[in-house]
Amino acid sequence: MAAQVKHYVHLHFVVLVWGFTAILGLLISIPAVEIVLYRTLIATLALGLLLFVWKKHFRVGGRAILWIFLTGFLIGAHWILFFGAARVSTASVCLAGMATSSLWTSFIEPFFYRKKIKFYEVGLGVLAILGLYIIFRFEFNHALGLMMAIASALLASLFTVINSKFTKQYHHYTITFYEMGGAFAFTLIFLPFYASFISEGGVIYWQPSSMDWLYLVILALVCTVYAYSASVELMKNISAYAVNLTTNMEPVYGILLALLFLGDKEKMAPGFYIGTGIILASVLTYPMIRRYQRRKAARTELTHG
């Protein structure tokens, strides 16, 4: 039990770090796609160096390396949408949209593992959606950013469930190394489309400022190499659904951090905070239901034993 509590405390710290990610994305002056390009490049190089120094295995058996690499494509698309959502709306709206990850996971995880859908998981996910609906009503002018964040959450749920399979077989830094390489490759492939249809004047920003480089290094090393790798490792002991539901705390932590670092720009209508409170309720309810189920199962086993 103590070990499990330790895992959840570590997970919440990782989510706190992720809550700072959207703020870093707004502090960096270059556009979202370029942020992801440099973030994944720095993270891949740093992870490659760590694996070499620690003499960890780069080798991944069979076709798994291809699947891990392609999972990086999902991560790259997720981050482009994530930072893009923060740019067209606010960090708070972006983080609130990410809270739909638990609802997506409640459907995706049973499909991957061929398990029955747990209706209480769907119910808690719907509760998070209710919170989003309230946010949407009061912050309709941020609809595009919210939709981008929800799409980003769908991709995040998908690669989290996929990683829950990989983490049983491979070291978390090895998984993260190949996925960051895949995310970097995806961003490179996406650049021509981005330059032709999205970037203003077809401009790609190849030269970040000195402050941008500082923020990018923090983003890559702290929010990616450490936080992402730690989340992959934690999935050895915590289900993908529980990880994504706890990630719903990201808007709560992120909003508080945004108010602290960005001030009045992040102040929202009261309905926004009501909706965020409902999302928080869904997060806190899940471990209580799980604890009740474990106790009920233990009593049943004892009775029949």
PDB file of C-alpha atoms in Angstrom:
ATOM      1  CA  MET A   1       0.000   0.000   0.000  1.00  0.00           C
ATOM      2  CA  ALA A   2       2.836   2.429   0.927  1.00  0.00           C
ATOM      3  CA  ALA A   3       4.554   1.719  -2.388  1.00  0.00           C
ATOM      4  CA  GLN A   4       1.330   2.396  -4.293  1.00  0.00           C
ATOM      5  CA  VAL A   5       0.871   5.724  -2.485  1.00  0.00           C
ATOM      6  CA  LYS A   6       4.463   6.595  -3.405  1.00  0.00           C
ATOM      7  CA  HIS A   7       3.719   5.866  -7.071  1.00  0.00           C
ATOM      8  CA  TYR A   8       0.642   8.129  -7.024  1.00  0.00           C
ATOM      9  CA  VAL A   9       2.533  10.958  -5.280  1.00  0.00           C
ATOM     10  CA  HIS A  10       5.261  10.678  -7.928  1.00  0.00           C
ATOM     11  CA  LEU A  11       2.614  10.712 -10.662  1.00  0.00           C
ATOM     12  CA  HIS A  12       1.051  13.888  -9.260  1.00  0.00           C
ATOM     13  CA  PHE A  13       4.470  15.561  -9.240  1.00  0.00           C
ATOM     14  CA  VAL A  14       4.947  14.573 -12.886  1.00  0.00           C
ATOM     15  CA  VAL A  15       1.511  16.049 -13.701  1.00  0.00           C
ATOM     16  CA  LEU A  16       2.510  19.241 -11.875  1.00  0.00           C
ATOM     17  CA  VAL A  17       5.562  19.470 -14.151  1.00  0.00           C
ATOM     18  CA  TRP A  18       3.307  18.905 -17.177  1.00  0.00           C
ATOM     19  CA  GLY A  19       1.064  21.704 -15.923  1.00  0.00           C
ATOM     20  CA  PHE A  20       3.996  24.040 -16.488  1.00  0.00           C
ATOM     21  CA  THR A  21       4.425  22.853 -20.095  1.00  0.00           C
ATOM     22  CA  ALA A  22       1.702  25.073 -21.600  1.00  0.00           C
ATOM     23  CA  ILE A  23       3.168  28.088 -19.788  1.00  0.00           C
ATOM     24  CA  LEU A  24       6.593  27.382 -21.265  1.00  0.00           C
ATOM     25  CA  GLY A  25       4.916  27.086 -24.664  1.00  0.00           C
ATOM     26  CA  LEU A  26       3.582  30.642 -24.267  1.00  0.00           C
ATOM     27  CA  LEU A  27       6.893  32.013 -22.971  1.00  0.00           C
ATOM     28  CA  ILE A  28       8.706  30.686 -26.057  1.00  0.00           C
ATOM     29  CA  SER A  29       8.339  33.141 -28.952  1.00  0.00           C
ATOM     30  CA  ILE A  30       8.559  30.683 -31.880  1.00  0.00           C
ATOM     31  CA  PRO A  31       5.378  28.913 -33.182  1.00  0.00           C
ATOM     32  CA  ALA A  32       4.045  25.576 -31.915  1.00  0.00           C
ATOM     33  CA  VAL A  33       5.446  23.356 -34.694  1.00  0.00           C
ATOM     34  CA  GLU A  34       8.965  24.739 -34.262  1.00  0.00           C
ATOM     35  CA  ILE A  35       8.669  24.267 -30.488  1.00  0.00           C
ATOM     36  CA  VAL A  36       7.893  20.569 -30.994  1.00  0.00           C
ATOM     37  CA  LEU A  37      10.704  20.222 -33.552  1.00  0.00           C
ATOM     38  CA  TYR A  38      13.371  21.567 -31.187  1.00  0.00           C
ATOM     39  CA  ARG A  39      11.877  19.935 -28.085  1.00  0.00           C
ATOM     40  CA  THR A  40      11.948  16.462 -29.605  1.00  0.00           C
ATOM     41  CA  LEU A  41      15.410  16.956 -31.134  1.00  0.00           C
ATOM     42  CA  ILE A  42      16.943  18.033 -27.811  1.00  0.00           C
ATOM     43  CA  ALA A  43      15.123  15.255 -25.938  1.00  0.00           C
ATOM     44  CA  THR A  44      16.259  12.579 -28.421  1.00  0.00           C
ATOM     45  CA  LEU A  45      19.902  13.695 -28.234  1.00  0.00           C
ATOM     46  CA  ALA A  46      19.821  13.918 -24.429  1.00  0.00           C
ATOM     47  CA  LEU A  47      18.217  10.486 -24.056  1.00  0.00           C
ATOM     48  CA  GLY A  48      20.673   8.947 -26.519  1.00  0.00           C
ATOM     49  CA  LEU A  49      23.569  10.366 -24.483  1.00  0.00           C
ATOM     50  CA  LEU A  50      22.078   9.094 -21.198  1.00  0.00           C
ATOM     51  CA  LEU A  51      21.536   5.599 -22.589  1.00  0.00           C
ATOM     52  CA  PHE A  52      25.126   5.545 -23.899  1.00  0.00           C
ATOM     53  CA  VAL A  53      26.678   6.790 -20.619  1.00  0.00           C
ATOM     54  CA  TRP A  54      24.544   4.461 -18.462  1.00  0.00           C
ATOM     55  CA  LYS A  55      25.223   1.616 -20.905  1.00  0.00           C
ATOM     56  CA  LYS A  56      21.545   0.855 -21.285  1.00  0.00           C
ATOM     57  CA  HIS A  57      20.353  -1.229 -24.219  1.00  0.00           C
ATOM     58  CA  PHE A  58      19.279   0.584 -27.382  1.00  0.00           C
ATOM     59  CA  ARG A  59      18.136  -2.717 -28.829  1.00  0.00           C
ATOM     60  CA  VAL A  60      14.406  -3.412 -29.017  1.00  0.00           C
ATOM     61  CA  GLY A  61      13.317  -6.774 -30.314  1.00  0.00           C
ATOM     62  CA  GLY A  62      11.357  -7.619 -33.431  1.00  0.00           C
ATOM     63  CA  ARG A  63       8.832  -5.212 -34.887  1.00  0.00           C
ATOM     64  CA  ALA A  64       8.399  -3.471 -31.532  1.00  0.00           C
ATOM     65  CA  ILE A  65      10.934  -0.808 -32.466  1.00  0.00           C
ATOM     66  CA  LEU A  66       8.795   0.215 -35.455  1.00  0.00           C
ATOM     67  CA  TRP A  67       5.642   0.417 -33.318  1.00  0.00           C
ATOM     68  CA  ILE A  68       7.436   2.449 -30.643  1.00  0.00           C
ATOM     69  CA  PHE A  69       8.859   4.776 -33.294  1.00  0.00           C
ATOM     70  CA  LEU A  70       5.433   5.214 -34.915  1.00  0.00           C
ATOM     71  CA  THR A  71       3.910   5.901 -31.493  1.00  0.00           C
ATOM     72  CA  GLY A  72       6.231   8.909 -31.527  1.00  0.00           C
ATOM     73  CA  PHE A  73       4.232  10.187 -34.529  1.00  0.00           C
ATOM     74  CA  LEU A  74       1.149  10.316 -32.274  1.00  0.00           C
ATOM     75  CA  ILE A  75       3.158  12.163 -29.629  1.00  0.00           C
ATOM     76  CA  GLY A  76       4.429  14.695 -32.170  1.00  0.00           C
ATOM     77  CA  ALA A  77       0.896  15.390 -33.418  1.00  0.00           C
ATOM     78  CA  HIS A  78      -0.361  15.588 -29.821  1.00  0.00           C
ATOM     79  CA  TRP A  79       2.211  18.231 -28.887  1.00  0.00           C
ATOM     80  CA  ILE A  80       1.633  20.312 -32.020  1.00  0.00           C
ATOM     81  CA  LEU A  81      -2.087  20.428 -31.215  1.00  0.00           C
ATOM     82  CA  PHE A  82      -1.349  21.067 -27.521  1.00  0.00           C
ATOM     83  CA  PHE A  83       0.913  24.075 -28.051  1.00  0.00           C
ATOM     84  CA  GLY A  84      -1.267  25.302 -30.906  1.00  0.00           C
ATOM     85  CA  ALA A  85      -4.312  25.211 -28.610  1.00  0.00           C
ATOM     86  CA  ALA A  86      -2.503  27.312 -26.006  1.00  0.00           C
ATOM     87  CA  ARG A  87      -1.542  29.837 -28.698  1.00  0.00           C
ATOM     88  CA  VAL A  88      -5.041  30.314 -30.158  1.00  0.00           C
ATOM     89  CA  SER A  89      -6.720  30.415 -26.723  1.00  0.00           C
ATOM     90  CA  THR A  90      -5.004  30.406 -23.317  1.00  0.00           C
ATOM     91  CA  ALA A  91      -2.919  27.971 -21.293  1.00  0.00           C
ATOM     92  CA  SER A  92      -5.894  27.399 -18.974  1.00  0.00           C
ATOM     93  CA  VAL A  93      -8.337  26.526 -21.794  1.00  0.00           C
ATOM     94  CA  CYS A  94      -5.751  24.239 -23.382  1.00  0.00           C
ATOM     95  CA  LEU A  95      -5.189  22.377 -20.116  1.00  0.00           C
ATOM     96  CA  ALA A  96      -8.924  22.078 -19.446  1.00  0.00           C
ATOM     97  CA  GLY A  97      -9.443  20.445 -22.868  1.00  0.00           C
ATOM     98  CA  MET A  98      -6.761  17.903 -22.032  1.00  0.00           C
ATOM     99  CA  ALA A  99      -8.966  16.629 -19.199  1.00  0.00           C
ATOM    100  CA  THR A 100     -11.030  14.610 -21.715  1.00  0.00           C
ATOM    101  CA  SER A 101      -8.172  12.090 -21.828  1.00  0.00           C
ATOM    102  CA  SER A 102      -9.851   9.923 -19.168  1.00  0.00           C
ATOM    103  CA  LEU A 103     -13.029   9.581 -21.238  1.00  0.00           C
ATOM    104  CA  TRP A 104     -11.083   8.547 -24.338  1.00  0.00           C
ATOM    105  CA  THR A 105      -9.037   6.060 -22.297  1.00  0.00           C
ATOM    106  CA  SER A 106     -12.160   4.467 -20.810  1.00  0.00           C
ATOM    107  CA  PHE A 107     -13.006   3.298 -24.359  1.00  0.00           C
ATOM    108  CA  ILE A 108      -9.506   2.802 -25.819  1.00  0.00           C
ATOM    109  CA  GLU A 109      -7.970   0.725 -22.990  1.00  0.00           C
ATOM    110  CA  PRO A 110     -10.690  -2.008 -22.968  1.00  0.00           C
ATOM    111  CA  PHE A 111     -10.371  -2.250 -26.767  1.00  0.00           C
ATOM    112  CA  PHE A 112      -6.587  -2.772 -26.582  1.00  0.00           C
ATOM    113  CA  TYR A 113      -6.733  -5.263 -23.718  1.00  0.00           C
ATOM    114  CA  ARG A 114     -10.008  -6.911 -24.790  1.00  0.00           C
ATOM    115  CA  LYS A 115     -11.641  -6.178 -21.462  1.00  0.00           C
ATOM    116  CA  LYS A 116     -15.162  -5.093 -20.667  1.00  0.00           C
ATOM    117  CA  ILE A 117     -15.778  -1.371 -20.517  1.00  0.00           C
ATOM    118  CA  LYS A 118     -16.058  -0.273 -16.887  1.00  0.00           C
ATOM    119  CA  PHE A 119     -19.110   1.923 -16.732  1.00  0.00           C
ATOM    120  CA  TYR A 120     -17.918   3.874 -13.724  1.00  0.00           C
ATOM    121  CA  GLU A 121     -14.826   4.869 -15.730  1.00  0.00           C
ATOM    122  CA  VAL A 122     -17.059   6.059 -18.559  1.00  0.00           C
ATOM    123  CA  GLY A 123     -19.229   7.852 -15.996  1.00  0.00           C
ATOM    124  CA  LEU A 124     -16.257   9.693 -14.512  1.00  0.00           C
ATOM    125  CA  GLY A 125     -15.117  10.581 -18.008  1.00  0.00           C
ATOM    126  CA  VAL A 126     -18.594  11.957 -18.776  1.00  0.00           C
ATOM    127  CA  LEU A 127     -18.374  13.972 -15.548  1.00  0.00           C
ATOM    128  CA  ALA A 128     -15.169  15.501 -16.887  1.00  0.00           C
ATOM    129  CA  ILE A 129     -17.016  16.261 -20.140  1.00  0.00           C
ATOM    130  CA  LEU A 130     -19.737  18.016 -18.125  1.00  0.00           C
ATOM    131  CA  GLY A 131     -17.055  20.194 -16.611  1.00  0.00           C
ATOM    132  CA  LEU A 132     -15.797  20.969 -20.100  1.00  0.00           C
ATOM    133  CA  TYR A 133     -19.320  21.816 -21.266  1.00  0.00           C
ATOM    134  CA  ILE A 134     -19.629  24.391 -18.495  1.00  0.00           C
ATOM    135  CA  ILE A 135     -16.225  25.807 -19.431  1.00  0.00           C
ATOM    136  CA  PHE A 136     -17.256  25.915 -23.088  1.00  0.00           C
ATOM    137  CA  ARG A 137     -20.456  27.844 -22.289  1.00  0.00           C
ATOM    138  CA  PHE A 138     -18.538  30.567 -20.496  1.00  0.00           C
ATOM    139  CA  GLU A 139     -15.491  30.617 -22.763  1.00  0.00           C
ATOM    140  CA  PHE A 140     -17.050  30.166 -26.224  1.00  0.00           C
ATOM    141  CA  ASN A 141     -14.570  32.612 -27.762  1.00  0.00           C
ATOM    142  CA  HIS A 142     -11.900  29.984 -27.109  1.00  0.00           C
ATOM    143  CA  ALA A 143     -13.774  27.206 -28.946  1.00  0.00           C
ATOM    144  CA  LEU A 144     -11.000  26.494 -31.488  1.00  0.00           C
ATOM    145  CA  GLY A 145      -8.375  26.157 -28.775  1.00  0.00           C
ATOM    146  CA  LEU A 146     -10.641  23.871 -26.753  1.00  0.00           C
ATOM    147  CA  MET A 147     -11.342  21.625 -29.772  1.00  0.00           C
ATOM    148  CA  MET A 148      -7.613  21.395 -30.556  1.00  0.00           C
ATOM    149  CA  ALA A 149      -6.912  20.494 -26.922  1.00  0.00           C
ATOM    150  CA  ILE A 150      -9.600  17.775 -26.968  1.00  0.00           C
ATOM    151  CA  ALA A 151      -8.060  16.288 -30.144  1.00  0.00           C
ATOM    152  CA  SER A 152      -4.681  16.444 -28.426  1.00  0.00           C
ATOM    153  CA  ALA A 153      -6.172  14.594 -25.436  1.00  0.00           C
ATOM    154  CA  LEU A 154      -7.471  11.825 -27.721  1.00  0.00           C
ATOM    155  CA  LEU A 155      -3.969  11.272 -29.113  1.00  0.00           C
ATOM    156  CA  ALA A 156      -2.494  11.390 -25.598  1.00  0.00           C
ATOM    157  CA  SER A 157      -4.915   8.681 -24.454  1.00  0.00           C
ATOM    158  CA  LEU A 158      -4.011   6.515 -27.417  1.00  0.00           C
ATOM    159  CA  PHE A 159      -0.248   6.634 -26.933  1.00  0.00           C
ATOM    160  CA  THR A 160      -0.588   6.231 -23.148  1.00  0.00           C
ATOM    161  CA  VAL A 161      -2.489   2.962 -23.615  1.00  0.00           C
ATOM    162  CA  ILE A 162       0.063   1.799 -26.202  1.00  0.00           C
ATOM    163  CA  ASN A 163       2.918   2.619 -23.814  1.00  0.00           C
ATOM    164  CA  SER A 164       1.295   0.576 -21.058  1.00  0.00           C
ATOM    165  CA  LYS A 165       2.102  -2.468 -23.225  1.00  0.00           C
ATOM    166  CA  PHE A 166       5.676  -1.452 -24.072  1.00  0.00           C
ATOM    167  CA  THR A 167       6.608  -0.617 -20.490  1.00  0.00           C
ATOM    168  CA  LYS A 168       6.174  -4.267 -19.454  1.00  0.00           C
ATOM    169  CA  GLN A 169       9.007  -5.282 -21.793  1.00  0.00           C
ATOM    170  CA  TYR A 170      11.472  -2.399 -22.237  1.00  0.00           C
ATOM    171  CA  HIS A 171      13.291   0.211 -20.159  1.00  0.00           C
ATOM    172  CA  HIS A 172      11.365   3.484 -19.927  1.00  0.00           C
ATOM    173  CA  TYR A 173      14.299   5.567 -21.212  1.00  0.00           C
ATOM    174  CA  THR A 174      14.684   3.281 -24.227  1.00  0.00           C
ATOM    175  CA  ILE A 175      10.980   3.633 -25.028  1.00  0.00           C
ATOM    176  CA  THR A 176      11.133   7.416 -24.635  1.00  0.00           C
ATOM    177  CA  PHE A 177      14.282   7.651 -26.801  1.00  0.00           C
ATOM    178  CA  TYR A 178      12.648   5.967 -29.794  1.00  0.00           C
ATOM    179  CA  GLU A 179       9.338   7.774 -29.290  1.00  0.00           C
ATOM    180  CA  MET A 180      11.057  11.176 -29.176  1.00  0.00           C
ATOM    181  CA  GLY A 181      12.904  10.204 -32.336  1.00  0.00           C
ATOM    182  CA  GLY A 182       9.567   9.313 -33.926  1.00  0.00           C
ATOM    183  CA  ALA A 183       8.013  12.600 -32.765  1.00  0.00           C
ATOM    184  CA  PHE A 184      10.954  14.508 -34.261  1.00  0.00           C
ATOM    185  CA  ALA A 185      10.620  12.581 -37.552  1.00  0.00           C
ATOM    186  CA  PHE A 186       6.874  13.299 -37.669  1.00  0.00           C
ATOM    187  CA  THR A 187       7.469  17.022 -37.160  1.00  0.00           C
ATOM    188  CA  LEU A 188      10.061  17.067 -39.947  1.00  0.00           C
ATOM    189  CA  ILE A 189       7.624  15.293 -42.293  1.00  0.00           C
ATOM    190  CA  PHE A 190       4.886  17.752 -41.281  1.00  0.00           C
ATOM    191  CA  LEU A 191       7.040  20.844 -41.998  1.00  0.00           C
ATOM    192  CA  PRO A 192       6.309  21.112 -45.778  1.00  0.00           C
ATOM    193  CA  PHE A 193       2.531  20.991 -45.126  1.00  0.00           C
ATOM    194  CA  TYR A 194       2.953  23.446 -42.278  1.00  0.00           C
ATOM    195  CA  ALA A 195       4.960  25.883 -44.434  1.00  0.00           C
ATOM    196  CA  SER A 196       2.468  25.645 -47.306  1.00  0.00           C
ATOM    197  CA  PHE A 197      -0.844  25.908 -45.486  1.00  0.00           C
ATOM    198  CA  ILE A 198      -0.413  27.008 -41.858  1.00  0.00           C
ATOM    199  CA  SER A 199       2.657  29.166 -41.285  1.00  0.00           C
ATOM    200  CA  GLU A 200       2.216  32.873 -42.032  1.00  0.00           C
ATOM    201  CA  GLY A 201       4.014  33.605 -45.269  1.00  0.00           C
ATOM    202  CA  GLY A 202       5.428  30.080 -45.323  1.00  0.00           C
ATOM    203  CA  VAL A 203       8.074  31.101 -42.790  1.00  0.00           C
ATOM    204  CA  ILE A 204       9.758  28.519 -40.564  1.00  0.00           C
ATOM    205  CA  TYR A 205      11.641  29.890 -37.554  1.00  0.00           C
ATOM    206  CA  TRP A 206      15.016  28.162 -37.528  1.00  0.00           C
ATOM    207  CA  GLN A 207      16.760  30.533 -35.097  1.00  0.00           C
ATOM    208  CA  PRO A 208      15.160  30.776 -31.633  1.00  0.00           C
ATOM    209  CA  SER A 209      16.348  33.563 -29.355  1.00  0.00           C
ATOM    210  CA  SER A 210      18.694  32.897 -26.423  1.00  0.00           C
ATOM    211  CA  MET A 211      15.732  32.935 -23.988  1.00  0.00           C
ATOM    212  CA  ASP A 212      13.825  30.594 -26.298  1.00  0.00           C
ATOM    213  CA  TRP A 213      16.752  28.163 -26.157  1.00  0.00           C
ATOM    214  CA  LEU A 214      16.716  28.284 -22.353  1.00  0.00           C
ATOM    215  CA  TYR A 215      12.991  27.535 -22.219  1.00  0.00           C
ATOM    216  CA  LEU A 216      13.336  24.827 -24.888  1.00  0.00           C
ATOM    217  CA  VAL A 217      16.079  23.079 -22.903  1.00  0.00           C
ATOM    218  CA  ILE A 218      13.899  23.158 -19.757  1.00  0.00           C
ATOM    219  CA  LEU A 219      10.958  21.873 -21.803  1.00  0.00           C
ATOM    220  CA  ALA A 220      13.026  19.060 -23.320  1.00  0.00           C
ATOM    221  CA  LEU A 221      14.992  17.942 -20.262  1.00  0.00           C
ATOM    222  CA  VAL A 222      12.564  18.505 -17.379  1.00  0.00           C
ATOM    223  CA  CYS A 223       9.118  18.200 -19.003  1.00  0.00           C
ATOM    224  CA  THR A 224      10.149  15.496 -21.488  1.00  0.00           C
ATOM    225  CA  VAL A 225      13.248  13.471 -20.561  1.00  0.00           C
ATOM    226  CA  TYR A 226      12.348  13.405 -16.863  1.00  0.00           C
ATOM    227  CA  ALA A 227       8.548  13.770 -16.720  1.00  0.00           C
ATOM    228  CA  TYR A 228       7.593  11.729 -19.783  1.00  0.00           C
ATOM    229  CA  SER A 229      10.048   8.921 -18.968  1.00  0.00           C
ATOM    230  CA  ALA A 230       8.809   8.853 -15.368  1.00  0.00           C
ATOM    231  CA  SER A 231       5.187   8.556 -16.551  1.00  0.00           C
ATOM    232  CA  VAL A 232       6.142   5.618 -18.778  1.00  0.00           C
ATOM    233  CA  GLU A 233       7.877   3.895 -15.849  1.00  0.00           C
ATOM    234  CA  LEU A 234       4.920   4.518 -13.523  1.00  0.00           C
ATOM    235  CA  MET A 235       2.658   2.586 -15.880  1.00  0.00           C
ATOM    236  CA  LYS A 236       4.371  -0.582 -14.647  1.00  0.00           C
ATOM    237  CA  ASN A 237       2.396  -0.089 -11.426  1.00  0.00           C
ATOM    238  CA  ILE A 238      -0.544   2.160 -12.398  1.00  0.00           C
ATOM    239  CA  SER A 239      -3.131   1.533 -15.121  1.00  0.00           C
ATOM    240  CA  ALA A 240      -3.276   3.721 -18.229  1.00  0.00           C
ATOM    241  CA  TYR A 241      -6.759   4.873 -17.179  1.00  0.00           C
ATOM    242  CA  ALA A 242      -5.532   5.931 -13.718  1.00  0.00           C
ATOM    243  CA  VAL A 243      -2.585   7.773 -15.311  1.00  0.00           C
ATOM    244  CA  ASN A 244      -4.861   9.671 -17.686  1.00  0.00           C
ATOM    245  CA  LEU A 245      -7.436  10.391 -14.977  1.00  0.00           C
ATOM    246  CA  THR A 246      -4.714  11.800 -12.722  1.00  0.00           C
ATOM    247  CA  THR A 247      -3.544  13.828 -15.707  1.00  0.00           C
ATOM    248  CA  ASN A 248      -6.905  15.599 -15.388  1.00  0.00           C
ATOM    249  CA  MET A 249      -5.230  17.405 -12.491  1.00  0.00           C
ATOM    250  CA  GLU A 250      -2.975  19.055 -15.068  1.00  0.00           C
ATOM    251  CA  PRO A 251      -5.443  21.915 -15.705  1.00  0.00           C
ATOM    252  CA  VAL A 252      -5.792  22.514 -11.966  1.00  0.00           C
ATOM    253  CA  TYR A 253      -2.046  22.669 -11.396  1.00  0.00           C
ATOM    254  CA  GLY A 254      -1.520  24.472 -14.690  1.00  0.00           C
ATOM    255  CA  ILE A 255      -4.183  27.118 -14.047  1.00  0.00           C
ATOM    256  CA  LEU A 256      -2.684  27.908 -10.655  1.00  0.00           C
ATOM    257  CA  LEU A 257       0.783  28.130 -12.199  1.00  0.00           C
ATOM    258  CA  ALA A 258      -0.557  30.232 -15.094  1.00  0.00           C
ATOM    259  CA  LEU A 259      -2.157  32.703 -12.691  1.00  0.00           C
ATOM    260  CA  LEU A 260       1.128  32.857 -10.804  1.00  0.00           C
ATOM    261  CA  PHE A 261       3.379  33.338 -13.836  1.00  0.00           C
ATOM    262  CA  LEU A 262       1.096  34.986 -16.422  1.00  0.00           C
ATOM    263  CA  GLY A 263      -1.225  36.991 -14.172  1.00  0.00           C
ATOM    264  CA  ASP A 264      -4.345  38.768 -15.494  1.00  0.00           C
ATOM    265  CA  LYS A 265      -4.051  37.217 -18.956  1.00  0.00           C
ATOM    266  CA  GLU A 266      -5.126  33.866 -17.486  1.00  0.00           C
ATOM    267  CA  LYS A 267      -8.068  35.104 -15.398  1.00  0.00           C
ATOM    268  CA  MET A 268     -11.310  33.482 -16.578  1.00  0.00           C
ATOM    269  CA  ALA A 269     -15.056  33.721 -15.960  1.00  0.00           C
ATOM    270  CA  PRO A 270     -16.421  32.018 -12.791  1.00  0.00           C
ATOM    271  CA  GLY A 271     -17.972  29.254 -14.930  1.00  0.00           C
ATOM    272  CA  PHE A 272     -14.500  28.195 -15.990  1.00  0.00           C
ATOM    273  CA  TYR A 273     -13.528  27.454 -12.401  1.00  0.00           C
ATOM    274  CA  ILE A 274     -16.852  25.662 -11.736  1.00  0.00           C
ATOM    275  CA  GLY A 275     -16.172  23.395 -14.704  1.00  0.00           C
ATOM    276  CA  THR A 276     -12.613  22.809 -13.559  1.00  0.00           C
ATOM    277  CA  GLY A 277     -13.938  21.907 -10.095  1.00  0.00           C
ATOM    278  CA  ILE A 278     -16.199  19.238 -11.630  1.00  0.00           C
ATOM    279  CA  ILE A 279     -13.196  17.818 -13.493  1.00  0.00           C
ATOM    280  CA  LEU A 280     -11.291  17.716 -10.216  1.00  0.00           C
ATOM    281  CA  ALA A 281     -14.207  15.834  -8.609  1.00  0.00           C
ATOM    282  CA  SER A 282     -13.937  13.104 -11.266  1.00  0.00           C
ATOM    283  CA  VAL A 283     -10.228  12.723 -10.484  1.00  0.00           C
ATOM    284  CA  LEU A 284     -10.734  12.414  -6.732  1.00  0.00           C
ATOM    285  CA  THR A 285     -13.687  10.021  -7.064  1.00  0.00           C
ATOM    286  CA  TYR A 286     -11.773   7.376  -9.053  1.00  0.00           C
ATOM    287  CA  PRO A 287      -9.357   6.195  -6.317  1.00  0.00           C
ATOM    288  CA  MET A 288     -12.247   6.056  -3.829  1.00  0.00           C
ATOM    289  CA  ILE A 289     -14.243   3.765  -6.156  1.00  0.00           C
ATOM    290  CA  ARG A 290     -11.170   1.604  -6.747  1.00  0.00           C
ATOM    291  CA  ARG A 291     -10.552   1.308  -3.005  1.00  0.00           C
ATOM    292  CA  TYR A 292     -14.195   0.316  -2.415  1.00  0.00           C
ATOM    293  CA  GLN A 293     -13.985  -2.336  -5.146  1.00  0.00           C
ATOM    294  CA  ARG A 294     -10.770  -3.819  -3.729  1.00  0.00           C
ATOM    295  CA  ARG A 295     -12.299  -4.047  -0.241  1.00  0.00           C
ATOM    296  CA  LYS A 296     -15.483  -5.592  -1.646  1.00  0.00           C
ATOM    297  CA  ALA A 297     -13.454  -8.147  -3.621  1.00  0.00           C
ATOM    298  CA  ALA A 298     -11.377  -8.961  -0.530  1.00  0.00           C
ATOM    299  CA  ARG A 299     -14.532  -9.495   1.576  1.00  0.00           C
ATOM    300  CA  THR A 300     -16.055 -11.722  -1.131  1.00  0.00           C
ATOM    301  CA  GLU A 301     -12.886 -13.804  -1.368  1.00  0.00           C
ATOM    302  CA  LEU A 302     -12.743 -14.144   2.411  1.00  0.00           C
ATOM    303  CA  THR A 303     -16.410 -15.195   2.554  1.00  0.00           C
ATOM    304  CA  HIS A 304     -16.024 -17.827  -0.144  1.00  0.00           C
ATOM    305  CA  GLY A 305     -12.641 -18.918   1.143  1.00  0.00           C
TER     306      GLY A 305
END
